[in-house]
PDB file of C-alpha atoms in Angstrom:
ATOM      1  CA  MET A  13     -13.000 -36.994 -15.641  1.00 85.00           C
ATOM      2  CA  THR A  14     -14.026 -36.292 -12.039  1.00 97.00           C
ATOM      3  CA  HIS A  15     -17.049 -34.271 -11.488  1.00 98.00           C
ATOM      4  CA  VAL A  16     -16.446 -31.959  -8.545  1.00 98.00           C
ATOM      5  CA  VAL A  17     -19.437 -29.919  -6.812  1.00 98.00           C
ATOM      6  CA  VAL A  18     -18.276 -26.985  -4.871  1.00 98.00           C
ATOM      7  CA  LEU A  19     -20.757 -25.576  -2.438  1.00 97.00           C
ATOM      8  CA  GLY A  20     -20.160 -21.852  -1.995  1.00 93.00           C
ATOM      9  CA  GLY A  21     -17.684 -21.673  -4.731  1.00 91.00           C
ATOM     10  CA  THR A  22     -17.642 -17.759  -5.512  1.00 89.00           C
ATOM     11  CA  GLY A  23     -16.134 -16.773  -2.101  1.00 89.00           C
ATOM     12  CA  HIS A  24     -12.722 -16.108  -0.954  1.00 90.00           C
ATOM     13  CA  ILE A  25     -11.485 -19.879  -1.238  1.00 95.00           C
ATOM     14  CA  GLY A  26     -13.485 -20.770  -4.198  1.00 94.00           C
ATOM     15  CA  GLY A  27     -11.929 -17.746  -6.130  1.00 93.00           C
ATOM     16  CA  TYR A  28      -8.766 -19.882  -5.955  1.00 96.00           C
ATOM     17  CA  LEU A  29     -10.208 -23.347  -5.725  1.00 97.00           C
ATOM     18  CA  VAL A  30     -12.163 -23.366  -8.516  1.00 96.00           C
ATOM     19  CA  PRO A  31      -9.507 -22.412 -11.068  1.00 96.00           C
ATOM     20  CA  ARG A  32      -7.409 -25.032  -9.535  1.00 97.00           C
ATOM     21  CA  LEU A  33      -9.890 -27.547 -10.010  1.00 97.00           C
ATOM     22  CA  VAL A  34     -10.477 -26.554 -13.745  1.00 97.00           C
ATOM     23  CA  ALA A  35      -6.562 -26.439 -14.480  1.00 96.00           C
ATOM     24  CA  ALA A  36      -6.362 -29.941 -13.009  1.00 96.00           C
ATOM     25  CA  GLY A  37      -8.909 -31.369 -15.553  1.00 96.00           C
ATOM     26  CA  HIS A  38     -12.058 -31.803 -13.201  1.00 98.00           C
ATOM     27  CA  GLU A  39     -15.519 -31.073 -14.319  1.00 98.00           C
ATOM     28  CA  VAL A  40     -16.948 -28.313 -12.003  1.00 98.00           C
ATOM     29  CA  THR A  41     -20.190 -27.376 -10.823  1.00 97.00           C
ATOM     30  CA  VAL A  42     -20.763 -24.632  -8.453  1.00 96.00           C
ATOM     31  CA  LEU A  43     -23.621 -24.084  -6.331  1.00 95.00           C
ATOM     32  CA  THR A  44     -24.335 -20.270  -5.407  1.00 90.00           C
ATOM     33  CA  ARG A  45     -27.205 -18.137  -4.259  1.00 86.00           C
ATOM     34  CA  GLY A  46     -26.482 -16.197  -7.343  1.00 75.00           C
ATOM     35  CA  ARG A  47     -26.075 -13.009  -5.339  1.00 63.00           C
ATOM     36  CA  ALA A  48     -22.658 -12.240  -6.262  1.00 60.00           C
ATOM     37  CA  THR A  49     -20.117 -12.689  -9.075  1.00 68.00           C
ATOM     38  CA  PRO A  50     -16.968 -14.795  -8.417  1.00 71.00           C
ATOM     39  CA  TYR A  51     -14.922 -13.243  -5.751  1.00 67.00           C
ATOM     40  CA  ARG A  52     -11.840 -13.305  -8.017  1.00 75.00           C
ATOM     41  CA  GLN A  53     -11.948 -13.301 -11.816  1.00 78.00           C
ATOM     42  CA  ASP A  54     -10.375 -16.001 -13.591  1.00 79.00           C
ATOM     43  CA  GLY A  55     -10.662 -17.300 -17.441  1.00 86.00           C
ATOM     44  CA  ALA A  56     -11.317 -20.787 -15.922  1.00 88.00           C
ATOM     45  CA  TRP A  57     -14.821 -19.775 -14.966  1.00 89.00           C
ATOM     46  CA  SER A  58     -16.024 -20.121 -18.418  1.00 93.00           C
ATOM     47  CA  ALA A  59     -15.659 -23.769 -18.035  1.00 95.00           C
ATOM     48  CA  VAL A  60     -17.552 -23.971 -14.773  1.00 96.00           C
ATOM     49  CA  THR A  61     -21.304 -24.952 -14.659  1.00 95.00           C
ATOM     50  CA  THR A  62     -23.119 -22.864 -12.006  1.00 94.00           C
ATOM     51  CA  VAL A  63     -26.360 -23.680 -10.457  1.00 94.00           C
ATOM     52  CA  VAL A  64     -28.322 -21.291  -8.325  1.00 93.00           C
ATOM     53  CA  ALA A  65     -29.776 -22.533  -4.981  1.00 93.00           C
ATOM     54  CA  ASP A  66     -30.796 -20.967  -2.048  1.00 93.00           C
ATOM     55  CA  ARG A  67     -29.477 -23.647   0.458  1.00 95.00           C
ATOM     56  CA  ALA A  68     -31.035 -22.474   3.851  1.00 94.00           C
ATOM     57  CA  ALA A  69     -34.519 -22.559   2.006  1.00 95.00           C
ATOM     58  CA  GLU A  70     -33.846 -25.950   0.488  1.00 96.00           C
ATOM     59  CA  GLU A  71     -32.487 -27.333   3.636  1.00 96.00           C
ATOM     60  CA  ALA A  72     -35.550 -26.108   5.344  1.00 95.00           C
ATOM     61  CA  ALA A  73     -37.717 -27.654   2.541  1.00 96.00           C
ATOM     62  CA  GLY A  74     -35.714 -30.975   2.980  1.00 95.00           C
ATOM     63  CA  THR A  75     -34.605 -30.772  -0.669  1.00 97.00           C
ATOM     64  CA  PHE A  76     -30.999 -29.540  -0.566  1.00 97.00           C
ATOM     65  CA  GLY A  77     -29.229 -32.892  -0.202  1.00 97.00           C
ATOM     66  CA  ALA A  78     -31.193 -34.459  -3.191  1.00 97.00           C
ATOM     67  CA  ARG A  79     -30.444 -31.329  -5.505  1.00 97.00           C
ATOM     68  CA  VAL A  80     -26.735 -31.939  -4.597  1.00 98.00           C
ATOM     69  CA  ARG A  81     -27.032 -35.538  -5.179  1.00 98.00           C
ATOM     70  CA  ASP A  82     -28.959 -35.423  -8.269  1.00 97.00           C
ATOM     71  CA  LEU A  83     -26.048 -33.510  -9.955  1.00 97.00           C
ATOM     72  CA  GLU A  84     -24.024 -36.896  -9.677  1.00 98.00           C
ATOM     73  CA  PRO A  85     -20.791 -35.649  -8.358  1.00 98.00           C
ATOM     74  CA  ASP A  86     -17.746 -37.833  -7.594  1.00 98.00           C
ATOM     75  CA  VAL A  87     -16.311 -35.170  -5.037  1.00 98.00           C
ATOM     76  CA  VAL A  88     -18.362 -32.519  -3.011  1.00 98.00           C
ATOM     77  CA  ILE A  89     -16.614 -29.666  -1.545  1.00 98.00           C
ATOM     78  CA  ASP A  90     -18.417 -27.851   1.217  1.00 98.00           C
ATOM     79  CA  LEU A  91     -17.276 -24.381   2.132  1.00 97.00           C
ATOM     80  CA  ILE A  92     -20.298 -22.913   3.613  1.00 96.00           C
ATOM     81  CA  CYS A  93     -21.553 -25.372   6.080  1.00 97.00           C
ATOM     82  CA  PHE A  94     -22.133 -23.896   9.646  1.00 97.00           C
ATOM     83  CA  THR A  95     -24.120 -26.341  11.465  1.00 97.00           C
ATOM     84  CA  ALA A  96     -24.342 -30.126  12.348  1.00 98.00           C
ATOM     85  CA  ASP A  97     -27.952 -30.448  10.892  1.00 97.00           C
ATOM     86  CA  SER A  98     -26.784 -28.871   7.746  1.00 97.00           C
ATOM     87  CA  ALA A  99     -23.850 -31.489   7.568  1.00 98.00           C
ATOM     88  CA  ARG A 100     -26.303 -34.416   8.514  1.00 98.00           C
ATOM     89  CA  HIS A 101     -28.872 -33.171   5.834  1.00 97.00           C
ATOM     90  CA  LEU A 102     -25.917 -33.715   3.076  1.00 98.00           C
ATOM     91  CA  VAL A 103     -24.286 -36.850   4.459  1.00 98.00           C
ATOM     92  CA  GLU A 104     -27.810 -38.661   4.585  1.00 98.00           C
ATOM     93  CA  ALA A 105     -28.328 -37.778   0.816  1.00 98.00           C
ATOM     94  CA  LEU A 106     -24.754 -38.510  -0.259  1.00 98.00           C
ATOM     95  CA  ALA A 107     -23.967 -41.613   1.603  1.00 97.00           C
ATOM     96  CA  GLY A 108     -22.626 -44.468  -0.845  1.00 97.00           C
ATOM     97  CA  ARG A 109     -23.247 -41.681  -3.727  1.00 97.00           C
ATOM     98  CA  VAL A 110     -19.748 -39.788  -3.603  1.00 98.00           C
ATOM     99  CA  GLN A 111     -16.203 -40.823  -3.415  1.00 98.00           C
ATOM    100  CA  HIS A 112     -15.029 -37.977  -1.296  1.00 98.00           C
ATOM    101  CA  PHE A 113     -16.552 -35.246   0.535  1.00 98.00           C
ATOM    102  CA  LEU A 114     -14.563 -32.290   1.820  1.00 98.00           C
ATOM    103  CA  HIS A 115     -15.688 -29.855   4.558  1.00 98.00           C
ATOM    104  CA  CYS A 116     -14.046 -26.383   5.197  1.00 98.00           C
ATOM    105  CA  GLY A 117     -13.762 -26.210   9.099  1.00 98.00           C
ATOM    106  CA  THR A 118     -11.538 -23.717  11.316  1.00 98.00           C
ATOM    107  CA  ILE A 119      -8.742 -23.817  13.596  1.00 98.00           C
ATOM    108  CA  TRP A 120     -11.157 -22.667  16.281  1.00 97.00           C
ATOM    109  CA  VAL A 121     -12.417 -25.992  16.697  1.00 98.00           C
ATOM    110  CA  HIS A 122      -9.694 -25.740  19.366  1.00 97.00           C
ATOM    111  CA  GLY A 123     -10.287 -23.588  22.215  1.00 93.00           C
ATOM    112  CA  PRO A 124      -7.289 -22.424  24.434  1.00 91.00           C
ATOM    113  CA  SER A 125      -4.011 -24.475  23.687  1.00 91.00           C
ATOM    114  CA  VAL A 126      -2.070 -26.190  26.172  1.00 93.00           C
ATOM    115  CA  ALA A 127       1.171 -27.123  24.081  1.00 96.00           C
ATOM    116  CA  VAL A 128       1.860 -25.334  20.914  1.00 97.00           C
ATOM    117  CA  PRO A 129       2.056 -25.686  17.733  1.00 98.00           C
ATOM    118  CA  THR A 130      -1.381 -27.160  18.278  1.00 98.00           C
ATOM    119  CA  THR A 131      -1.798 -30.654  16.834  1.00 98.00           C
ATOM    120  CA  GLU A 132      -4.826 -32.144  15.188  1.00 98.00           C
ATOM    121  CA  GLU A 133      -4.711 -34.670  18.023  1.00 97.00           C
ATOM    122  CA  ALA A 134      -5.554 -32.207  20.797  1.00 97.00           C
ATOM    123  CA  PRO A 135      -8.611 -32.357  22.925  1.00 94.00           C
ATOM    124  CA  ARG A 136     -11.399 -29.985  21.715  1.00 96.00           C
ATOM    125  CA  ARG A 137     -12.555 -27.477  24.024  1.00 96.00           C
ATOM    126  CA  PRO A 138     -13.974 -25.050  21.768  1.00 98.00           C
ATOM    127  CA  PHE A 139     -15.747 -21.708  22.845  1.00 97.00           C
ATOM    128  CA  GLY A 140     -18.106 -19.228  21.059  1.00 96.00           C
ATOM    129  CA  GLU A 141     -20.804 -20.091  18.718  1.00 96.00           C
ATOM    130  CA  TYR A 142     -18.680 -20.394  15.703  1.00 97.00           C
ATOM    131  CA  GLY A 143     -16.021 -22.654  17.147  1.00 97.00           C
ATOM    132  CA  VAL A 144     -18.518 -24.856  18.950  1.00 98.00           C
ATOM    133  CA  ARG A 145     -20.728 -25.433  15.778  1.00 98.00           C
ATOM    134  CA  LYS A 146     -17.729 -26.361  13.725  1.00 98.00           C
ATOM    135  CA  ALA A 147     -16.531 -28.659  16.364  1.00 98.00           C
ATOM    136  CA  GLU A 148     -19.790 -30.212  16.296  1.00 98.00           C
ATOM    137  CA  ILE A 149     -19.874 -30.875  12.472  1.00 98.00           C
ATOM    138  CA  GLU A 150     -16.210 -32.207  12.880  1.00 98.00           C
ATOM    139  CA  ALA A 151     -17.081 -34.710  15.542  1.00 98.00           C
ATOM    140  CA  TYR A 152     -20.437 -35.687  13.261  1.00 98.00           C
ATOM    141  CA  LEU A 153     -18.490 -36.047   9.990  1.00 98.00           C
ATOM    142  CA  LEU A 154     -15.460 -37.906  11.538  1.00 98.00           C
ATOM    143  CA  ASP A 155     -17.897 -40.179  13.444  1.00 98.00           C
ATOM    144  CA  GLN A 156     -19.570 -41.106   9.981  1.00 98.00           C
ATOM    145  CA  ALA A 157     -16.269 -41.634   8.287  1.00 98.00           C
ATOM    146  CA  ARG A 158     -14.721 -44.128  10.774  1.00 97.00           C
ATOM    147  CA  ARG A 159     -17.900 -45.874  11.805  1.00 97.00           C
ATOM    148  CA  HIS A 160     -20.020 -45.794   8.713  1.00 97.00           C
ATOM    149  CA  GLY A 161     -17.416 -45.316   5.960  1.00 98.00           C
ATOM    150  CA  PHE A 162     -18.730 -41.964   4.525  1.00 98.00           C
ATOM    151  CA  PRO A 163     -15.508 -40.424   2.666  1.00 98.00           C
ATOM    152  CA  ALA A 164     -15.293 -37.232   4.789  1.00 98.00           C
ATOM    153  CA  THR A 165     -12.185 -34.968   5.233  1.00 98.00           C
ATOM    154  CA  LEU A 166     -11.971 -31.853   6.963  1.00 98.00           C
ATOM    155  CA  LEU A 167      -9.527 -28.927   6.226  1.00 98.00           C
ATOM    156  CA  HIS A 168      -9.273 -26.282   8.971  1.00 98.00           C
ATOM    157  CA  PRO A 169      -8.041 -22.954   7.765  1.00 98.00           C
ATOM    158  CA  GLY A 170      -6.784 -20.121  10.159  1.00 98.00           C
ATOM    159  CA  HIS A 171      -7.305 -16.276   9.454  1.00 98.00           C
ATOM    160  CA  ILE A 172      -7.889 -16.169   5.587  1.00 97.00           C
ATOM    161  CA  SER A 173      -6.195 -13.390   4.024  1.00 97.00           C
ATOM    162  CA  GLY A 174      -5.095 -12.264   0.517  1.00 94.00           C
ATOM    163  CA  PRO A 175      -6.356  -9.671  -2.067  1.00 95.00           C
ATOM    164  CA  GLY A 176      -9.825  -8.495  -1.681  1.00 91.00           C
ATOM    165  CA  TRP A 177     -10.729  -8.240   1.840  1.00 89.00           C
ATOM    166  CA  VAL A 178      -9.149  -6.828   5.168  1.00 96.00           C
ATOM    167  CA  PRO A 179      -6.677  -9.182   6.948  1.00 98.00           C
ATOM    168  CA  VAL A 180      -6.926  -9.531  10.803  1.00 98.00           C
ATOM    169  CA  ASN A 181      -4.661  -6.701  12.016  1.00 98.00           C
ATOM    170  CA  PRO A 182      -2.233  -6.643  14.761  1.00 98.00           C
ATOM    171  CA  ALA A 183      -4.685  -5.776  17.196  1.00 98.00           C
ATOM    172  CA  GLY A 184      -6.803  -8.837  16.393  1.00 98.00           C
ATOM    173  CA  ASN A 185      -9.688  -7.125  14.587  1.00 98.00           C
ATOM    174  CA  LEU A 186     -10.486  -5.603  11.036  1.00 98.00           C
ATOM    175  CA  ASP A 187      -9.990  -1.909  11.814  1.00 98.00           C
ATOM    176  CA  LEU A 188      -8.040  -0.617   9.046  1.00 98.00           C
ATOM    177  CA  GLY A 189      -7.152   2.421  11.094  1.00 98.00           C
ATOM    178  CA  VAL A 190      -4.555   0.260  12.929  1.00 98.00           C
ATOM    179  CA  TYR A 191      -2.500  -0.215   9.715  1.00 98.00           C
ATOM    180  CA  ARG A 192      -2.914   3.718   8.928  1.00 98.00           C
ATOM    181  CA  ALA A 193      -1.324   4.375  12.586  1.00 98.00           C
ATOM    182  CA  LEU A 194       1.352   2.231  11.955  1.00 98.00           C
ATOM    183  CA  ALA A 195       1.989   3.763   8.670  1.00 98.00           C
ATOM    184  CA  ALA A 196       1.921   7.069  10.064  1.00 98.00           C
ATOM    185  CA  GLY A 197       4.134   6.201  13.257  1.00 98.00           C
ATOM    186  CA  ASP A 198       1.170   7.135  15.507  1.00 98.00           C
ATOM    187  CA  GLU A 199       0.744   5.124  18.908  1.00 98.00           C
ATOM    188  CA  VAL A 200      -1.026   1.873  18.643  1.00 98.00           C
ATOM    189  CA  ALA A 201      -2.402   0.303  21.674  1.00 98.00           C
ATOM    190  CA  LEU A 202      -2.372  -3.723  22.031  1.00 98.00           C
ATOM    191  CA  PRO A 203      -3.901  -5.653  24.682  1.00 98.00           C
ATOM    192  CA  ASN A 204      -1.873  -6.873  27.526  1.00 98.00           C
ATOM    193  CA  LEU A 205       1.864  -7.383  26.460  1.00 98.00           C
ATOM    194  CA  GLY A 206       0.957  -8.038  22.846  1.00 98.00           C
ATOM    195  CA  MET A 207       2.078 -11.518  22.907  1.00 98.00           C
ATOM    196  CA  GLU A 208      -1.116 -13.266  22.085  1.00 98.00           C
ATOM    197  CA  THR A 209      -0.948 -14.918  18.620  1.00 98.00           C
ATOM    198  CA  LEU A 210      -2.861 -14.852  15.415  1.00 98.00           C
ATOM    199  CA  HIS A 211      -2.302 -17.721  12.534  1.00 98.00           C
ATOM    200  CA  HIS A 212      -3.240 -16.214   9.075  1.00 98.00           C
ATOM    201  CA  VAL A 213      -3.097 -18.321   5.712  1.00 98.00           C
ATOM    202  CA  HIS A 214      -3.413 -16.958   2.100  1.00 98.00           C
ATOM    203  CA  ALA A 215      -6.790 -18.173   0.645  1.00 97.00           C
ATOM    204  CA  ASP A 216      -4.681 -19.838  -2.350  1.00 97.00           C
ATOM    205  CA  ASP A 217      -2.949 -21.924   0.227  1.00 98.00           C
ATOM    206  CA  VAL A 218      -6.399 -23.211   1.641  1.00 98.00           C
ATOM    207  CA  ALA A 219      -7.389 -23.937  -2.053  1.00 98.00           C
ATOM    208  CA  GLN A 220      -4.070 -26.008  -2.328  1.00 98.00           C
ATOM    209  CA  SER A 221      -5.053 -27.968   0.745  1.00 98.00           C
ATOM    210  CA  PHE A 222      -8.231 -29.429  -0.984  1.00 98.00           C
ATOM    211  CA  THR A 223      -6.687 -30.205  -3.936  1.00 98.00           C
ATOM    212  CA  ALA A 224      -3.857 -31.880  -2.040  1.00 98.00           C
ATOM    213  CA  ALA A 225      -6.510 -33.809  -0.098  1.00 98.00           C
ATOM    214  CA  MET A 226      -8.244 -34.790  -3.203  1.00 98.00           C
ATOM    215  CA  ALA A 227      -4.888 -35.972  -4.697  1.00 98.00           C
ATOM    216  CA  ASN A 228      -4.199 -38.120  -1.388  1.00 98.00           C
ATOM    217  CA  ARG A 229      -7.776 -39.501  -0.731  1.00 98.00           C
ATOM    218  CA  SER A 230      -6.679 -42.697   0.727  1.00 98.00           C
ATOM    219  CA  VAL A 231      -4.884 -41.181   3.642  1.00 98.00           C
ATOM    220  CA  ALA A 232      -7.252 -37.869   3.914  1.00 98.00           C
ATOM    221  CA  VAL A 233     -10.526 -39.883   4.315  1.00 98.00           C
ATOM    222  CA  GLY A 234     -11.523 -39.764   7.952  1.00 98.00           C
ATOM    223  CA  GLU A 235      -8.986 -37.390   8.982  1.00 98.00           C
ATOM    224  CA  SER A 236      -8.774 -33.512   9.969  1.00 98.00           C
ATOM    225  CA  PHE A 237      -5.907 -31.119   8.837  1.00 98.00           C
ATOM    226  CA  HIS A 238      -4.871 -27.697   9.901  1.00 98.00           C
ATOM    227  CA  VAL A 239      -4.107 -25.599   6.956  1.00 98.00           C
ATOM    228  CA  VAL A 240      -2.400 -22.420   7.862  1.00 98.00           C
ATOM    229  CA  SER A 241       0.884 -20.763   7.150  1.00 98.00           C
ATOM    230  CA  PRO A 242       4.114 -22.246   8.495  1.00 98.00           C
ATOM    231  CA  ALA A 243       4.058 -19.948  11.760  1.00 98.00           C
ATOM    232  CA  ALA A 244       1.682 -18.028  13.834  1.00 98.00           C
ATOM    233  CA  LEU A 245       2.448 -14.145  14.722  1.00 98.00           C
ATOM    234  CA  THR A 246       2.391 -12.400  17.885  1.00 98.00           C
ATOM    235  CA  LEU A 247       0.472  -9.224  18.063  1.00 98.00           C
ATOM    236  CA  ARG A 248       3.479  -7.288  19.017  1.00 98.00           C
ATOM    237  CA  GLY A 249       5.670  -8.827  16.151  1.00 98.00           C
ATOM    238  CA  PHE A 250       3.038  -8.354  13.714  1.00 98.00           C
ATOM    239  CA  ALA A 251       2.591  -4.723  14.503  1.00 98.00           C
ATOM    240  CA  GLU A 252       6.307  -4.297  14.254  1.00 98.00           C
ATOM    241  CA  SER A 253       6.583  -5.763  10.845  1.00 98.00           C
ATOM    242  CA  VAL A 254       3.986  -3.651   9.416  1.00 98.00           C
ATOM    243  CA  ALA A 255       5.457  -0.511  10.742  1.00 98.00           C
ATOM    244  CA  GLY A 256       8.514  -1.635   9.280  1.00 98.00           C
ATOM    245  CA  TRP A 257       7.118  -2.092   5.867  1.00 98.00           C
ATOM    246  CA  TYR A 258       6.529   1.708   6.094  1.00 98.00           C
ATOM    247  CA  GLY A 259       9.834   2.487   7.259  1.00 98.00           C
ATOM    248  CA  ARG A 260       8.993   3.229  10.759  1.00 97.00           C
ATOM    249  CA  ALA A 261       9.419   1.702  14.191  1.00 98.00           C
ATOM    250  CA  ALA A 262       6.450   0.709  15.670  1.00 98.00           C
ATOM    251  CA  ASN A 263       5.011   3.312  18.578  1.00 98.00           C
ATOM    252  CA  LEU A 264       3.246   0.614  20.757  1.00 98.00           C
ATOM    253  CA  ALA A 265       1.487   0.926  24.208  1.00 98.00           C
ATOM    254  CA  PHE A 266       0.374  -2.009  26.084  1.00 98.00           C
ATOM    255  CA  LEU A 267      -2.889  -1.947  28.351  1.00 98.00           C
ATOM    256  CA  PRO A 268      -4.563  -4.453  30.320  1.00 98.00           C
ATOM    257  CA  TRP A 269      -7.309  -6.071  28.603  1.00 98.00           C
ATOM    258  CA  GLU A 270     -10.117  -4.364  30.684  1.00 98.00           C
ATOM    259  CA  ARG A 271      -8.595  -0.803  29.894  1.00 98.00           C
ATOM    260  CA  TRP A 272      -7.821  -1.607  26.408  1.00 98.00           C
ATOM    261  CA  ARG A 273     -11.581  -2.698  25.669  1.00 98.00           C
ATOM    262  CA  GLU A 274     -12.673   0.617  26.769  1.00 98.00           C
ATOM    263  CA  THR A 275     -10.490   2.407  23.866  1.00 97.00           C
ATOM    264  CA  VAL A 276     -12.603   0.793  21.147  1.00 98.00           C
ATOM    265  CA  GLU A 277     -16.310   0.082  20.265  1.00 98.00           C
ATOM    266  CA  PRO A 278     -17.865  -2.934  21.902  1.00 98.00           C
ATOM    267  CA  ASP A 279     -18.156  -4.963  18.441  1.00 98.00           C
ATOM    268  CA  VAL A 280     -14.556  -4.332  17.832  1.00 98.00           C
ATOM    269  CA  ALA A 281     -13.473  -5.309  21.377  1.00 98.00           C
ATOM    270  CA  ASP A 282     -15.679  -8.606  21.091  1.00 98.00           C
ATOM    271  CA  LEU A 283     -13.503  -9.522  17.807  1.00 98.00           C
ATOM    272  CA  THR A 284     -10.455  -8.822  19.577  1.00 98.00           C
ATOM    273  CA  TRP A 285     -11.320 -10.758  22.465  1.00 98.00           C
ATOM    274  CA  ASP A 286     -12.239 -14.034  20.060  1.00 97.00           C
ATOM    275  CA  HIS A 287      -8.884 -13.752  18.612  1.00 98.00           C
ATOM    276  CA  ILE A 288      -6.608 -13.447  21.614  1.00 98.00           C
ATOM    277  CA  ALA A 289      -8.602 -15.725  23.741  1.00 97.00           C
ATOM    278  CA  HIS A 290      -7.987 -18.494  20.901  1.00 97.00           C
ATOM    279  CA  SER A 291      -4.561 -17.103  20.303  1.00 98.00           C
ATOM    280  CA  PRO A 292      -4.129 -19.878  17.676  1.00 98.00           C
ATOM    281  CA  ASN A 293      -0.723 -21.432  16.783  1.00 98.00           C
ATOM    282  CA  SER A 294      -1.449 -24.492  14.866  1.00 98.00           C
ATOM    283  CA  SER A 295       0.901 -26.946  13.523  1.00 98.00           C
ATOM    284  CA  ILE A 296       0.970 -28.296   9.820  1.00 98.00           C
ATOM    285  CA  ALA A 297       3.144 -31.092  10.111  1.00 98.00           C
ATOM    286  CA  LYS A 298       0.313 -33.625   9.436  1.00 98.00           C
ATOM    287  CA  ALA A 299      -0.869 -31.920   6.384  1.00 98.00           C
ATOM    288  CA  GLU A 300       2.618 -31.703   5.272  1.00 98.00           C
ATOM    289  CA  ARG A 301       3.271 -35.303   5.936  1.00 98.00           C
ATOM    290  CA  LEU A 302       0.158 -37.007   4.502  1.00 98.00           C
ATOM    291  CA  LEU A 303      -1.153 -34.419   1.754  1.00 98.00           C
ATOM    292  CA  GLY A 304       2.136 -32.695   0.558  1.00 98.00           C
ATOM    293  CA  TYR A 305       0.646 -29.505   1.768  1.00 98.00           C
ATOM    294  CA  ARG A 306       3.227 -26.806   1.192  1.00 98.00           C
ATOM    295  CA  PRO A 307       2.015 -23.038   1.767  1.00 98.00           C
ATOM    296  CA  ARG A 308       3.406 -20.736  -0.496  1.00 98.00           C
ATOM    297  CA  TYR A 309       2.850 -17.965   1.735  1.00 98.00           C
ATOM    298  CA  GLY A 310       4.047 -16.981   5.376  1.00 98.00           C
ATOM    299  CA  SER A 311       1.545 -15.110   7.633  1.00 98.00           C
ATOM    300  CA  LEU A 312       3.233 -11.647   6.762  1.00 98.00           C
ATOM    301  CA  ASP A 313       3.393 -12.589   3.148  1.00 98.00           C
ATOM    302  CA  ALA A 314      -0.334 -13.063   3.021  1.00 98.00           C
ATOM    303  CA  VAL A 315      -1.290  -9.850   4.875  1.00 98.00           C
ATOM    304  CA  ARG A 316       1.244  -7.937   2.758  1.00 98.00           C
ATOM    305  CA  GLU A 317      -0.474  -9.040  -0.444  1.00 97.00           C
ATOM    306  CA  ALA A 318      -3.914  -7.981   1.197  1.00 97.00           C
ATOM    307  CA  LEU A 319      -2.521  -4.854   2.124  1.00 98.00           C
ATOM    308  CA  GLU A 320      -1.251  -4.112  -1.420  1.00 97.00           C
ATOM    309  CA  TRP A 321      -4.731  -4.705  -2.513  1.00 96.00           C
ATOM    310  CA  LEU A 322      -5.920  -2.260  -0.036  1.00 98.00           C
ATOM    311  CA  VAL A 323      -3.243   0.315  -1.394  1.00 98.00           C
ATOM    312  CA  ALA A 324      -4.456  -0.097  -4.965  1.00 97.00           C
ATOM    313  CA  HIS A 325      -8.010   0.608  -3.711  1.00 96.00           C
ATOM    314  CA  ASP A 326      -6.938   3.725  -1.565  1.00 97.00           C
ATOM    315  CA  ARG A 327      -8.103   2.320   1.748  1.00 97.00           C
ATOM    316  CA  VAL A 328      -4.624   2.095   3.271  1.00 98.00           C
ATOM    317  CA  PRO A 329      -1.502   4.314   2.480  1.00 97.00           C
ATOM    318  CA  PRO A 330       0.988   3.139  -0.026  1.00 97.00           C
ATOM    319  CA  LEU A 331       3.793   0.666   1.217  1.00 95.00           C
TER     320      LEU A 331
END
């Protein structure tokens, strides 16, 4: 039996990943801060060992890596690593002690695309704190794998969607008012011509990618993989599709970016800018070929399931 330790296993991805690991017959230990119950309830959690740990505090004390190592894992899945120093702390403790180390990255390790869909081999030109830090982690882990034999694999999700949280909307932010306006037939303004792109992925498909990488360790170690839906969405096409779910034609307006940003709060504008400046459109061909990754959800499927959950909680109108 393989012992899998999951760091951050009670969150969005872990809610699907941990039950998948249990169903596959693995012994599973989840490290969590203990501040929340599992994001998604499942009977599999009764078979999981939970260890409460404050990662930030223990890393500062230099003890977190040893804590993970002393659990004697065969596989470590890190869903909550956000700095190269944090990754380095774990690698130094686990080198020679684990069979496989899987890190959750982001497609934002890429900056602006040149040719789309973007492949994993494209040069890294990240921008923004999150993308830059995740690219630094990727570079460090791949170097450790390829030069020193550390068994690292990186999985890069897109905009994670599904039941339980707000999916990135057709304006590239998290304002539920955009969905409500599309449902009502009210005008929705999009930046520019609405042709920038978003690339969603259902949390269960992200979970699937981790188990697929574990099952195909020999070709996964030392590699990065995009794990997104089969196709990205344009803002305009996304808005038209959501309006169609409500039996309406989308009532859209298009404004140049500098004018559009004046129509929303600064933090909303910043989030939209992050999404449209990246305009991700990522290839999954490598994950399909080497890992057998087969996403069950298209982008619109993942968003619709998230909206159905929001409907059930009276946060958006019924579909």
